[in-house]
mmCIF file of C-alpha atoms and ligand atoms in Angstrom:
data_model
loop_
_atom_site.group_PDB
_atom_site.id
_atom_site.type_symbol
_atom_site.label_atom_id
_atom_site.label_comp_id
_atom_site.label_asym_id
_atom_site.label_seq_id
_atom_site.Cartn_x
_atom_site.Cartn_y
_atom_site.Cartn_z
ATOM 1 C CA UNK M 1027 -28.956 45.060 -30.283
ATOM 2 C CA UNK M 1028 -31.546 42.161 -31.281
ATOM 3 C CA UNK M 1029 -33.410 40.882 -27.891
ATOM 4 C CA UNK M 1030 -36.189 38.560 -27.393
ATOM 5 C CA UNK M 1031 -38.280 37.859 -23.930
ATOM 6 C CA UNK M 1032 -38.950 33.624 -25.299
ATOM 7 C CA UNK M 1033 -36.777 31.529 -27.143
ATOM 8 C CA UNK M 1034 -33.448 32.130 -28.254
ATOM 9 C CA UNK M 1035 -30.923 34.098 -30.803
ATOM 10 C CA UNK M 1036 -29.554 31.265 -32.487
ATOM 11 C CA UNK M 1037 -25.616 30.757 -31.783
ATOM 12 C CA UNK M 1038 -22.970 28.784 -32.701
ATOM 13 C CA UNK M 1039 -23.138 24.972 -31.750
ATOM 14 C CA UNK M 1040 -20.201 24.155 -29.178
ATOM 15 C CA UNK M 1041 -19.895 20.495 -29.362
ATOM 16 C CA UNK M 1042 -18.826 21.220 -33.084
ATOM 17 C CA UNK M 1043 -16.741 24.858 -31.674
ATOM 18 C CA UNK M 1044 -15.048 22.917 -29.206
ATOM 19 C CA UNK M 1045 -13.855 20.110 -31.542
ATOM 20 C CA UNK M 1046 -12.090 22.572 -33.788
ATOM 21 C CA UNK M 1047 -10.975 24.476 -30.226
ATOM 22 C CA UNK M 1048 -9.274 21.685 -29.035
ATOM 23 C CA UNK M 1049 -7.932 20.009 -31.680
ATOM 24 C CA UNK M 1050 -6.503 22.952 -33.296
ATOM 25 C CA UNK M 1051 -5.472 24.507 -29.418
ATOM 26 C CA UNK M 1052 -6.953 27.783 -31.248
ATOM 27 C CA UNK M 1053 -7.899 30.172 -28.798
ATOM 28 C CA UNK M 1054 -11.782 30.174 -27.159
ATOM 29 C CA UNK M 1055 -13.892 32.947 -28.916
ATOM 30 C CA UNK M 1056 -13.851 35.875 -26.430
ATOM 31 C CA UNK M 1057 -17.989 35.522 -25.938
ATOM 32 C CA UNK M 1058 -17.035 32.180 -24.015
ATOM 33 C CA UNK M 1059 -14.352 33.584 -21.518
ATOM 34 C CA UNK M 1060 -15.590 34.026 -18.097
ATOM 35 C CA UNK M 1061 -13.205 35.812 -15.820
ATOM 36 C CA UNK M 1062 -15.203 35.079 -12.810
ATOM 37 C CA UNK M 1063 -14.441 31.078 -12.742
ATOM 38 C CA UNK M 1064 -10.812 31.596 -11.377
ATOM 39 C CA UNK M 1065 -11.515 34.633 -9.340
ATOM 40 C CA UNK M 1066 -14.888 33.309 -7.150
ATOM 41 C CA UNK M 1067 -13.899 31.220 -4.689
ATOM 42 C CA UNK M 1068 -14.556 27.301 -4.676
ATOM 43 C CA UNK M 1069 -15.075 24.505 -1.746
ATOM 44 C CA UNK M 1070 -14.231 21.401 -2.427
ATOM 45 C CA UNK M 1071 -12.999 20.976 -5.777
ATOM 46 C CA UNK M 1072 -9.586 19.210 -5.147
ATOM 47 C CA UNK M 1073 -11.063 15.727 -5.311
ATOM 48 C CA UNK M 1074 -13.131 15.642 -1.552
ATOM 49 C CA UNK M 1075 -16.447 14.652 -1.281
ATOM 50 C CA UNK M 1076 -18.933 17.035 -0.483
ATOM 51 C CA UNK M 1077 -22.110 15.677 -0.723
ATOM 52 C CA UNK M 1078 -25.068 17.407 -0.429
ATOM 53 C CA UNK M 1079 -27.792 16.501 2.038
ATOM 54 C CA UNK M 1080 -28.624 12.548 1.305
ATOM 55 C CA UNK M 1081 -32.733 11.697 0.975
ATOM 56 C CA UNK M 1082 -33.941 7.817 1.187
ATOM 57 C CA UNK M 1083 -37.331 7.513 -0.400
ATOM 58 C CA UNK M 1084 -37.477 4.277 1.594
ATOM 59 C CA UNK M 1085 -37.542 5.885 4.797
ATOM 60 C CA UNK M 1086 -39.839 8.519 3.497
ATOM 61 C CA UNK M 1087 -42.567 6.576 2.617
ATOM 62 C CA UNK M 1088 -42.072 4.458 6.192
ATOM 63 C CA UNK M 1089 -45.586 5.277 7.760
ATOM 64 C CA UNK M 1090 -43.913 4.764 11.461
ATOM 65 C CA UNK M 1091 -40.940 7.416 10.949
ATOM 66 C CA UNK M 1092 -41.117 11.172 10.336
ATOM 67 C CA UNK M 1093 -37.825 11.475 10.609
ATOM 68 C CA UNK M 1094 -36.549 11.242 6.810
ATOM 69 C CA UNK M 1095 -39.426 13.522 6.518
ATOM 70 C CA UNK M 1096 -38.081 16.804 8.629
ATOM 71 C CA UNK M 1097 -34.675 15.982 6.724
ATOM 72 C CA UNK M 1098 -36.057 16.509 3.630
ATOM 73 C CA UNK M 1099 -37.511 19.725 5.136
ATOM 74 C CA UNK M 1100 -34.526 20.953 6.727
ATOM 75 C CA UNK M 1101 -32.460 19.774 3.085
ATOM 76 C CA UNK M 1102 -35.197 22.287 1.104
ATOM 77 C CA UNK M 1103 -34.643 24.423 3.598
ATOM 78 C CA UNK M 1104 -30.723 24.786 4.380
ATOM 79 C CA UNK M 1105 -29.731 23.587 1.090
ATOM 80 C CA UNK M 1106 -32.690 23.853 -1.785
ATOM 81 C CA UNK M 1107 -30.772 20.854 -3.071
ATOM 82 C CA UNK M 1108 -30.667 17.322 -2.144
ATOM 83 C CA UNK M 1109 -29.982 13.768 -3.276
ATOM 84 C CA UNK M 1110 -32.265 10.993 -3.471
ATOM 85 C CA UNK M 1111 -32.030 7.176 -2.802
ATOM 86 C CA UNK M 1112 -33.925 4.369 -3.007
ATOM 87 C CA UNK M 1113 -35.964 6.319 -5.909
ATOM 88 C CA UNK M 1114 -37.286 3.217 -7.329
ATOM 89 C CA UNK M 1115 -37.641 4.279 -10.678
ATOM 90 C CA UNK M 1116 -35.644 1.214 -12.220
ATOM 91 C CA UNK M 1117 -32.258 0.875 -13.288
ATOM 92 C CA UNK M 1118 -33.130 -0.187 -16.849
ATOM 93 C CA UNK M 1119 -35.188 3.051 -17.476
ATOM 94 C CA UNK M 1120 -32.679 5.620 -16.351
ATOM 95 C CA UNK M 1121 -29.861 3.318 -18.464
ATOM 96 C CA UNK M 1122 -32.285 3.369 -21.494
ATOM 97 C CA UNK M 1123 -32.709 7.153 -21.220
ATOM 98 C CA UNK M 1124 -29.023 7.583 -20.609
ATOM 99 C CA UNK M 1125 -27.736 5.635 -23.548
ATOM 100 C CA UNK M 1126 -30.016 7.195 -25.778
ATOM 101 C CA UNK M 1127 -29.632 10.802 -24.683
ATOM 102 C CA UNK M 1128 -25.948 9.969 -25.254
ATOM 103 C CA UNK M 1129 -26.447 8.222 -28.608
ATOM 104 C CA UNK M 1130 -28.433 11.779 -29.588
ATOM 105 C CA UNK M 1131 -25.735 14.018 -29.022
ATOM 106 C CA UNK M 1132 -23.135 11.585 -30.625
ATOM 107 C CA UNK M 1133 -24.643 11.612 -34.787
ATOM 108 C CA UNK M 1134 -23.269 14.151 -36.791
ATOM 109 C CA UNK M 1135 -24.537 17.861 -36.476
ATOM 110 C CA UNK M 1136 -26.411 17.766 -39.376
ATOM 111 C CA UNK M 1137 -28.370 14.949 -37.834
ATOM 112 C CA UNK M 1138 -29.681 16.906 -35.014
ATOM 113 C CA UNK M 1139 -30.369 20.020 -36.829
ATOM 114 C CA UNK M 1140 -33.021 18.101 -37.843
ATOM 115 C CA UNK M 1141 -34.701 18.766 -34.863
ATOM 116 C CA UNK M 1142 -33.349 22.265 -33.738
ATOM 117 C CA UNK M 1143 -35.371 25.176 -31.890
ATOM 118 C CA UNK M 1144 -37.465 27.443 -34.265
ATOM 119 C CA UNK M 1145 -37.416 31.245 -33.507
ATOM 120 C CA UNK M 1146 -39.194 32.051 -30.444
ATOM 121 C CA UNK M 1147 -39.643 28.535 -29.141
ATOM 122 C CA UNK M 1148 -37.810 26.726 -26.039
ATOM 123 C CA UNK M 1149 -38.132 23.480 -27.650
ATOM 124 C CA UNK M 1150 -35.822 21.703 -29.652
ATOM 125 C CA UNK M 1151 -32.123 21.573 -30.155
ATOM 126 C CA UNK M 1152 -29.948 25.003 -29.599
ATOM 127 C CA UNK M 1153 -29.250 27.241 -26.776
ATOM 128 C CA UNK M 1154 -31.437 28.258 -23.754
ATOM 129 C CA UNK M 1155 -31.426 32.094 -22.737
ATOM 130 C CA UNK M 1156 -29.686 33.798 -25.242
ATOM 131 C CA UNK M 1157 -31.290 37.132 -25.329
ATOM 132 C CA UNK M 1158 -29.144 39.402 -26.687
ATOM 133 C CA UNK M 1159 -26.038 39.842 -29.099
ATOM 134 C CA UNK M 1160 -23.518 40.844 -26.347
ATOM 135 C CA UNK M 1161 -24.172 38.270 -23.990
ATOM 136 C CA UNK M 1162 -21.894 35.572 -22.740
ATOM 137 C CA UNK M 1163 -22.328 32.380 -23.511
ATOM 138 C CA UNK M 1164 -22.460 28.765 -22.017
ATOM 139 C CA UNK M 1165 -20.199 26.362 -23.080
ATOM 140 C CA UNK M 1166 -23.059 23.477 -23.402
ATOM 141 C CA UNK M 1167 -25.603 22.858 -26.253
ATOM 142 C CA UNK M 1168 -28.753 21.973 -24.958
ATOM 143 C CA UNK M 1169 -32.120 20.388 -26.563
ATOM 144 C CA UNK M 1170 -35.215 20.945 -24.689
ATOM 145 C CA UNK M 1171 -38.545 19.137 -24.864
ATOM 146 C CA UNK M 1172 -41.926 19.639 -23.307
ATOM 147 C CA UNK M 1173 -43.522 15.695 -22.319
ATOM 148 C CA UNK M 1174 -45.975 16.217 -19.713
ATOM 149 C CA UNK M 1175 -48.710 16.361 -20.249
ATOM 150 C CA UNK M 1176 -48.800 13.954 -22.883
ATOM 151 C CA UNK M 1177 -50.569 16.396 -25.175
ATOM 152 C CA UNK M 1178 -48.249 19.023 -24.826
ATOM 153 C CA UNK M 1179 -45.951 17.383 -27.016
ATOM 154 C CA UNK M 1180 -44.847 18.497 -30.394
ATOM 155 C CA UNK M 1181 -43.132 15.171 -31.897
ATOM 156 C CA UNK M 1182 -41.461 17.411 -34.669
ATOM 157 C CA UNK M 1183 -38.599 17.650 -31.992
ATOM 158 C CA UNK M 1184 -38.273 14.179 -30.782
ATOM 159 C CA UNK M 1185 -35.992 12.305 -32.527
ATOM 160 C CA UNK M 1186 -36.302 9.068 -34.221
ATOM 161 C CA UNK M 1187 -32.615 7.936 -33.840
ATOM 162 C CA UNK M 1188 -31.877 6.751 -31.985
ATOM 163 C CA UNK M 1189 -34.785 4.307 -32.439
ATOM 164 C CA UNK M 1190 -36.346 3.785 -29.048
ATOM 165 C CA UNK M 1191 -35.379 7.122 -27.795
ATOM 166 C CA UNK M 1192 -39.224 8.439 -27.707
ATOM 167 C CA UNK M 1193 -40.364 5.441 -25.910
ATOM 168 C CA UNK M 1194 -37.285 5.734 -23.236
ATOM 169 C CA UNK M 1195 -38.375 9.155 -23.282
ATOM 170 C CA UNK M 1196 -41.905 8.442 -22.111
ATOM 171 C CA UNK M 1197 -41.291 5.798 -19.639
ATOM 172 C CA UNK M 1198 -38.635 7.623 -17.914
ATOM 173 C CA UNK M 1199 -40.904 10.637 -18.010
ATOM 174 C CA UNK M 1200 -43.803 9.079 -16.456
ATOM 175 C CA UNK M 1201 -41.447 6.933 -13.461
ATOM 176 C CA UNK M 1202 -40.581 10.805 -12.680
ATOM 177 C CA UNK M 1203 -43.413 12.445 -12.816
ATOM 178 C CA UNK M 1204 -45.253 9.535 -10.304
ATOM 179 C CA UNK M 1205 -41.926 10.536 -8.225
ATOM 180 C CA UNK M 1206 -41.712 14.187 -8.041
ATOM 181 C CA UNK M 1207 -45.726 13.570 -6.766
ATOM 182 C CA UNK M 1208 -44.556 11.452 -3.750
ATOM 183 C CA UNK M 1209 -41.854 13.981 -3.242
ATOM 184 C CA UNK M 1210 -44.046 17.525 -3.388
ATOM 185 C CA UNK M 1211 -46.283 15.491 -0.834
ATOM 186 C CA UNK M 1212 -43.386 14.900 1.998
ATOM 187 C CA UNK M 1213 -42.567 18.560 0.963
ATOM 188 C CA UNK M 1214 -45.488 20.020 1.258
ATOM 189 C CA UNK M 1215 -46.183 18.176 5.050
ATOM 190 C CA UNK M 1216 -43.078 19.092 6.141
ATOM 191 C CA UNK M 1217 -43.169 22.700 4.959
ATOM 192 C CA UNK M 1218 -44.071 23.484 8.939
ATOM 193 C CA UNK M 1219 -40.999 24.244 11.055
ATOM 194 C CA UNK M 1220 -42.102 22.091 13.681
ATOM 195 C CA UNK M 1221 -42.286 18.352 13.128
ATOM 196 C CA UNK M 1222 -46.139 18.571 15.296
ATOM 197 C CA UNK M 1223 -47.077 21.245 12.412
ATOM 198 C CA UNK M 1224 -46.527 18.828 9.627
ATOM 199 C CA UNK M 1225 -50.024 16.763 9.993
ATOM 200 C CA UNK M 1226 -51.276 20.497 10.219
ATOM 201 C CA UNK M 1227 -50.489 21.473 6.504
ATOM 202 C CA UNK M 1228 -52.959 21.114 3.791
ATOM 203 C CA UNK M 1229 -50.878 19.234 1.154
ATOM 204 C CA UNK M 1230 -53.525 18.939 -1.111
ATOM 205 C CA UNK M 1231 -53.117 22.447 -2.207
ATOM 206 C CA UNK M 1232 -49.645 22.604 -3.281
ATOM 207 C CA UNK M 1233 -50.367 19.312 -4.827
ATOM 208 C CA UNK M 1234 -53.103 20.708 -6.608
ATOM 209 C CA UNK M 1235 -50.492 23.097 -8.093
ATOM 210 C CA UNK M 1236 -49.666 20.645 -10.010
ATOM 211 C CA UNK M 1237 -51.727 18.501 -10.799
ATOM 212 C CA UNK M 1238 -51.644 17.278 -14.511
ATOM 213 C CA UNK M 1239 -47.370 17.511 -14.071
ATOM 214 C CA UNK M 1240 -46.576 20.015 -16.876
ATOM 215 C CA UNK M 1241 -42.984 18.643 -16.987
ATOM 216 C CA UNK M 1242 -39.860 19.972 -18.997
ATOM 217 C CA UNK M 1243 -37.114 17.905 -20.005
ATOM 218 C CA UNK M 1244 -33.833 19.734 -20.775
ATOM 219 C CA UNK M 1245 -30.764 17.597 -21.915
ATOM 220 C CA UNK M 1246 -27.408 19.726 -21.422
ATOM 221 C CA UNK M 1247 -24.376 18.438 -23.427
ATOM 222 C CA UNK M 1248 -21.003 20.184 -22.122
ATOM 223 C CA UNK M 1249 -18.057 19.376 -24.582
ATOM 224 C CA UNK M 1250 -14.319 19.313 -23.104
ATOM 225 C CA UNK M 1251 -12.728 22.285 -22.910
ATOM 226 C CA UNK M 1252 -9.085 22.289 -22.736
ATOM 227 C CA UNK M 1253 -9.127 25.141 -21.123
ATOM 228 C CA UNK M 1254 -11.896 24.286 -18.404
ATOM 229 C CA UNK M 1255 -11.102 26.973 -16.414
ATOM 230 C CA UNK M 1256 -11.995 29.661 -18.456
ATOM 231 C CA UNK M 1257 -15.597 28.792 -19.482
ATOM 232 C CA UNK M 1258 -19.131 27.774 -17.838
ATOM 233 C CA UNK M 1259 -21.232 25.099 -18.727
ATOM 234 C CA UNK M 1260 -24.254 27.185 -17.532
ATOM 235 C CA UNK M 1261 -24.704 30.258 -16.328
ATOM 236 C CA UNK M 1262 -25.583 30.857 -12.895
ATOM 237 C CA UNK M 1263 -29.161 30.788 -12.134
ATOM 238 C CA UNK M 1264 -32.116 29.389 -10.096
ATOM 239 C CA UNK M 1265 -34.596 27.229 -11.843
ATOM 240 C CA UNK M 1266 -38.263 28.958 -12.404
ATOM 241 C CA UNK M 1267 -39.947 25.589 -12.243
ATOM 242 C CA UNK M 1268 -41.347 23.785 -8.790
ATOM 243 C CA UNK M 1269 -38.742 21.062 -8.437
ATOM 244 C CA UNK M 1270 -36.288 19.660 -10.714
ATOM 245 C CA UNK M 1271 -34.990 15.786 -10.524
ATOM 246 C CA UNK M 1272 -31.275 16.117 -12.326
ATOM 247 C CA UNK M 1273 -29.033 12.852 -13.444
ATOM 248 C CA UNK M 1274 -25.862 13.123 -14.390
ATOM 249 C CA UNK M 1275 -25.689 10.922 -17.364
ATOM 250 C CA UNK M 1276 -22.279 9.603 -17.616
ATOM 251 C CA UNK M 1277 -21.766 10.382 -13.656
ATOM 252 C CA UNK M 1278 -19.374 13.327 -14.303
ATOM 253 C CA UNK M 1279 -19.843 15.899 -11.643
ATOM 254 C CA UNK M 1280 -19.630 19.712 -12.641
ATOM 255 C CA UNK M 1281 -22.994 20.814 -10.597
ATOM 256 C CA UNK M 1282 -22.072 23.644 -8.216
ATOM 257 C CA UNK M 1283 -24.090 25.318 -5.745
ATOM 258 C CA UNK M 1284 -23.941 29.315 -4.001
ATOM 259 C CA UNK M 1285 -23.545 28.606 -0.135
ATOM 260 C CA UNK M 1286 -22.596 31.508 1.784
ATOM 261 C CA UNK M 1287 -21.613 33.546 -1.765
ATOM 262 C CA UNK M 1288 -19.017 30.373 -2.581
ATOM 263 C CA UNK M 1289 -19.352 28.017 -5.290
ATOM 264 C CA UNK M 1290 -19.475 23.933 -3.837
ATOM 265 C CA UNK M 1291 -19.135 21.422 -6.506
ATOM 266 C CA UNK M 1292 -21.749 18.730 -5.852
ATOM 267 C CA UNK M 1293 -20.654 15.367 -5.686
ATOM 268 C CA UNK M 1294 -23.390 12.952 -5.954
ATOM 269 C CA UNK M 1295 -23.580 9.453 -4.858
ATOM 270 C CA UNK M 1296 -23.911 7.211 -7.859
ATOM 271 C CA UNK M 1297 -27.577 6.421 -9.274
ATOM 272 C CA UNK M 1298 -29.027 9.498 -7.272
ATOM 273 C CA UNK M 1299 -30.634 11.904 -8.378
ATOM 274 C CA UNK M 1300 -30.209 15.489 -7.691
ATOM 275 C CA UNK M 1301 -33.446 17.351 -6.442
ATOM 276 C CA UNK M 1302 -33.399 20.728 -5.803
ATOM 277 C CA UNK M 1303 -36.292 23.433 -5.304
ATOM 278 C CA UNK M 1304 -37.294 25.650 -7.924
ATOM 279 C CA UNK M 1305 -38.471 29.367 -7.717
ATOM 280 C CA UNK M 1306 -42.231 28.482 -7.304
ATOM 281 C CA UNK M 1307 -41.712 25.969 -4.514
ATOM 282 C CA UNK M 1308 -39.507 28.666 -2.992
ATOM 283 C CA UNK M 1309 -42.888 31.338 -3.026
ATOM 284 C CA UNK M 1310 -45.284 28.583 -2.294
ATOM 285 C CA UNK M 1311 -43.635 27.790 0.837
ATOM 286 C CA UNK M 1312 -43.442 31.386 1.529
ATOM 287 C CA UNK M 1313 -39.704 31.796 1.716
ATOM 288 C CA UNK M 1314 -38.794 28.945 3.859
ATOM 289 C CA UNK M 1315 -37.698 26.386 1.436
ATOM 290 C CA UNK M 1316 -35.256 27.988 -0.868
ATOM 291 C CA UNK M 1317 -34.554 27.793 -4.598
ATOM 292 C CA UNK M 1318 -30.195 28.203 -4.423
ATOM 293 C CA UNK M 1319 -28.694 29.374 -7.244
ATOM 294 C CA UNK M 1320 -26.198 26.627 -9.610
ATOM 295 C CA UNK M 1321 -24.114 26.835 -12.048
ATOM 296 C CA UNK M 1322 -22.010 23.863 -14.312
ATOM 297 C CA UNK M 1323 -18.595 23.773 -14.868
ATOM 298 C CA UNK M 1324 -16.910 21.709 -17.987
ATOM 299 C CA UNK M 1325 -14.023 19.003 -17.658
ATOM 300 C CA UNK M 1326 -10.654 19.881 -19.653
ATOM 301 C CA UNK M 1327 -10.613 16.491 -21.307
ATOM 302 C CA UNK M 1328 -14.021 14.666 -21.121
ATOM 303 C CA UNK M 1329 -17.806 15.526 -21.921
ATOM 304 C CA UNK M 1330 -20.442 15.511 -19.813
ATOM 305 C CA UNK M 1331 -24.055 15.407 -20.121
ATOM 306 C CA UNK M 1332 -26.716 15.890 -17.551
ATOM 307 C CA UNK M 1333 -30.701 15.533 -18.159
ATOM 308 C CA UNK M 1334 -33.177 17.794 -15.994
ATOM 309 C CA UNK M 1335 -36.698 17.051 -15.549
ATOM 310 C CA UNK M 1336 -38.533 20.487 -14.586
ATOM 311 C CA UNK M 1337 -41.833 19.959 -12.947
ATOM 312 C CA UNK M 1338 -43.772 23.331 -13.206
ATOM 313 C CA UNK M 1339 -47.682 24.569 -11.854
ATOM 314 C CA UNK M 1340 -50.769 24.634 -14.400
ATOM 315 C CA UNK M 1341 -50.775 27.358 -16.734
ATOM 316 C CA UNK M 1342 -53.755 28.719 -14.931
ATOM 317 C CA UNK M 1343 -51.875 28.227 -11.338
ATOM 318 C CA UNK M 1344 -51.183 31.440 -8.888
ATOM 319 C CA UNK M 1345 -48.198 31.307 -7.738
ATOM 320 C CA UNK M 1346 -48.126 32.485 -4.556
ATOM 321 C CA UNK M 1347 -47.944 31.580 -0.574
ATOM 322 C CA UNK M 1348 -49.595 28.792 0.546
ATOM 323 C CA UNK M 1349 -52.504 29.764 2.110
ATOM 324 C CA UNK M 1350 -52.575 27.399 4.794
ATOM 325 C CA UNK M 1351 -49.407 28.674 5.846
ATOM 326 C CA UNK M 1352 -50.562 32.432 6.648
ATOM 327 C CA UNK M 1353 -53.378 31.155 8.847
ATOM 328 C CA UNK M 1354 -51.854 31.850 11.779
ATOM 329 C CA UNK M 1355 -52.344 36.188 12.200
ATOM 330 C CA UNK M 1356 -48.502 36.342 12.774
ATOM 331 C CA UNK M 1357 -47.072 34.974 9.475
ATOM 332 C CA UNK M 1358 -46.574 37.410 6.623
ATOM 333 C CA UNK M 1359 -46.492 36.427 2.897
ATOM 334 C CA UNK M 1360 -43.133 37.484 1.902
ATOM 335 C CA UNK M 1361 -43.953 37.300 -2.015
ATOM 336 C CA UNK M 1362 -46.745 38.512 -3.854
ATOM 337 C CA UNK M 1363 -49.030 35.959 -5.651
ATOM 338 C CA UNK M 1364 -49.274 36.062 -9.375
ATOM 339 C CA UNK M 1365 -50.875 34.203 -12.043
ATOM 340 C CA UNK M 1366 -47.935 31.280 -13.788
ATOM 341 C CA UNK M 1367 -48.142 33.142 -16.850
ATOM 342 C CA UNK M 1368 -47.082 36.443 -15.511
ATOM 343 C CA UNK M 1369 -44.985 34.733 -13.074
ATOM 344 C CA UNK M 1370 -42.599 33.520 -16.327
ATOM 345 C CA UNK M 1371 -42.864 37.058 -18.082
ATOM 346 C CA UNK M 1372 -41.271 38.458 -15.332
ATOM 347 C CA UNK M 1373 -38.561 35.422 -15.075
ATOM 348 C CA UNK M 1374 -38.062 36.214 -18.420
ATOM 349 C CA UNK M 1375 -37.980 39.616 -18.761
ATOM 350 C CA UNK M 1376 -35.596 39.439 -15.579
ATOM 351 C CA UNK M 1377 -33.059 37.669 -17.498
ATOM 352 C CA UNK M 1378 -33.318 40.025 -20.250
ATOM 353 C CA UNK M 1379 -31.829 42.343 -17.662
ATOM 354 C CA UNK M 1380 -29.778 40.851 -15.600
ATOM 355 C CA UNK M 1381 -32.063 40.828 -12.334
ATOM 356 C CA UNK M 1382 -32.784 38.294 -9.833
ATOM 357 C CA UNK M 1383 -36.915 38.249 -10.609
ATOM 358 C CA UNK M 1384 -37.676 36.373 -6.848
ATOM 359 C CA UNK M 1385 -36.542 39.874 -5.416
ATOM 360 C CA UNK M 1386 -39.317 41.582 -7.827
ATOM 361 C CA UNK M 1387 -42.064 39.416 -5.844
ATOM 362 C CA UNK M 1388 -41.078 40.396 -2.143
ATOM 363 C CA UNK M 1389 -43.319 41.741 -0.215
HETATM 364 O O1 LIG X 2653 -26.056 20.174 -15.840
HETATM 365 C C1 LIG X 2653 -26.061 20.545 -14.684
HETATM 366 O O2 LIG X 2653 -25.313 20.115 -13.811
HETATM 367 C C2 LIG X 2653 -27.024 21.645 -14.285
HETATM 368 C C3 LIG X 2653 -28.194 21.778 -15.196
HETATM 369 C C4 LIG X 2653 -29.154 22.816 -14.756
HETATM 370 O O3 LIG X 2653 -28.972 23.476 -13.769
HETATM 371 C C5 LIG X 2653 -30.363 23.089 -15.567
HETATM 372 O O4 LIG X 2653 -30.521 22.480 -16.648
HETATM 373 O O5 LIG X 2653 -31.178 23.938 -15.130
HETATM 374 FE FE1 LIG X 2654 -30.777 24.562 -13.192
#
């Protein structure tokens, strides 16, 4: 069995699998059949709205209200995933991004082969996590770049058609970055339970974290799949990184979230994004904001394409409890701290077997 701990074993492409799949109503290859779909149980997928917790950056950055501020708190807390309003990062940029995201995954395959993912690397166009033969596999092709910081990027994987996808690239990239800033500071003051403990916590420290915003952007493209319920976009899993800032591209849903061991399809309010808490936040805060595990589900008849923008420490970070929040004799750090580094060697090498790699950190 061939297995790697970075990068990935090079598989089919499904946007081109599932053209042939459904035009041809030839059966799904049995590495893309997921029994558990129809068997887990699912809230809220017959057409309600179940929106996850609803953030207004407009209210968080009003100096005379803390209010937005402990709901953001409680959201990390009782959700790990929320939706923010009012995000200012301007229409134009996020509809630049989108249409040339969508433009991307639209030229023929040989087209973006041009810019695929080279053994052992993340970057590029291909698959994320495939790390062995016998694995399943998501029905979503996926093309990964690294764009923060600026020198971190390897331009042999961004494309030149469309034309002005770099620069939408880099504009869009820096709006977020300045946001997910502003965000990880409300998070980190209202990381205390108690609304009088928030002027208490040293935010410069998580900050600090991540400072220089090493930032990830992954851009998922999920084909139809005529028979939807038999397949998964992606896999369920947390995300490593601090916080991710997701858009759904054309506004198709097909995000769902573990609460209380069911599946809850996420349906977000136009123009929002979708924030949710990765696995470092989840060990900075010591346990008390949590990083939920997600999963995407395809659409029988139309595509859908999402773009996440991972914000992750300094290479040379520990991850590892606050300590500001361990001051007090009674509080216990619940995780060990380890360097970043080691940090994703175990995330990795979790995958590889099939363990959750938070629950290798506990105290
Ligand atoms: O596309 C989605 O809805 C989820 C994407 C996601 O979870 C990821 O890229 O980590
Ligand atoms: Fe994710």
């Amino acid at each position: 069995m061939a297995a790697r701990t970075t990068g990935s074993l090079p598989v089919a492409n499904v946007q081109a699998l599932a053209e042939t799949c459904n035009r041809s109503n030839d059966k799904i290859p049995e590495r893309y059949v997921r029994k558990e779909v129809r068997s887990e149980e699912l809230i809220a997928g017959h057409g309600s709205t179940s929106a996850i917790p609803v953030i207004d950056l407009n209210k968080l950055l009003d100096p005379q209200s803390l209010e937005e501020c402990v709901k953001l708190a409680s959201a990390c807390e009782n959700w790990g995933f929320f939706q923010l309003i009012n995000h200012g990062v301007p229409d134009e940029v996020i509809a630049n991004l989108m249409n040339d995201i969508a433009e991307f995954f639209e030229q023929p395959l040989e087209a973006k082969k041009a810019y695929s993912q080279l053994p052992n690397s993340l970057e590029g166009y291909g698959q994320s996590f495939v790390v062995s033969d016998n694995q399943k596999l998501d029905w979503c092709d996926r093309f990964f770049l690294l764009v923060r910081p600026v020198e971190s990027r390897d331009l042999r994987f961004w494309p030149t058609t469309p034309a002005s996808f770099r620069h939408s690239v880099d504009v869009y990239s820096s709006e977020v970055a300045k946001l997910s800033c502003r965000l990880l500071e409300f998070m980190a003051k209202g990381v205390g339970a108690e609304p009088t403990s928030l002027l208490g916590i040293c935010e410069a420290s998580l900050l600090h974290m991540f400072q220089g915003q090493p930032q990830g952007l992954r851009m998922n493209y999920y084909p139809p799949c005529r028979q939807a319920n038999k397949v998964l976009g992606m896999s369920p899993h947390t995300d490593a990184a601090g916080l991710t800032l997701l858009l759904q591209v054309n506004d198709m849903p097909g995000l769902q979230i573990r609460r209380d061991g069911k599946w809850f399809t996420v349906d977000a309010v136009e123009g929002a994004f979708i924030v949710n808490v990765g696995d470092v936040l989840e060990i900075v805060s010591n346990g008390k904001y949590r990083s939920v595990e997600h999963r995407a589900v395809v659409h029988p008849d139309r595509e859908r394409i999402t773009a996440a923008v991972f914000h992750r420490p300094c290479q040379d970070a520990v991850v590892g409890p606050l300590p500001e929040l361990l001051k007090d004799g009674n509080r216990k750090a619940k995780y060990r701290s380890v360097g970043y580094m080691e940090f994703m060697r175990r995330y990795y090498s979790a995958k590889l077997d099939g363990r959750n790699h938070l629950e290798s950190t506990k105290n």
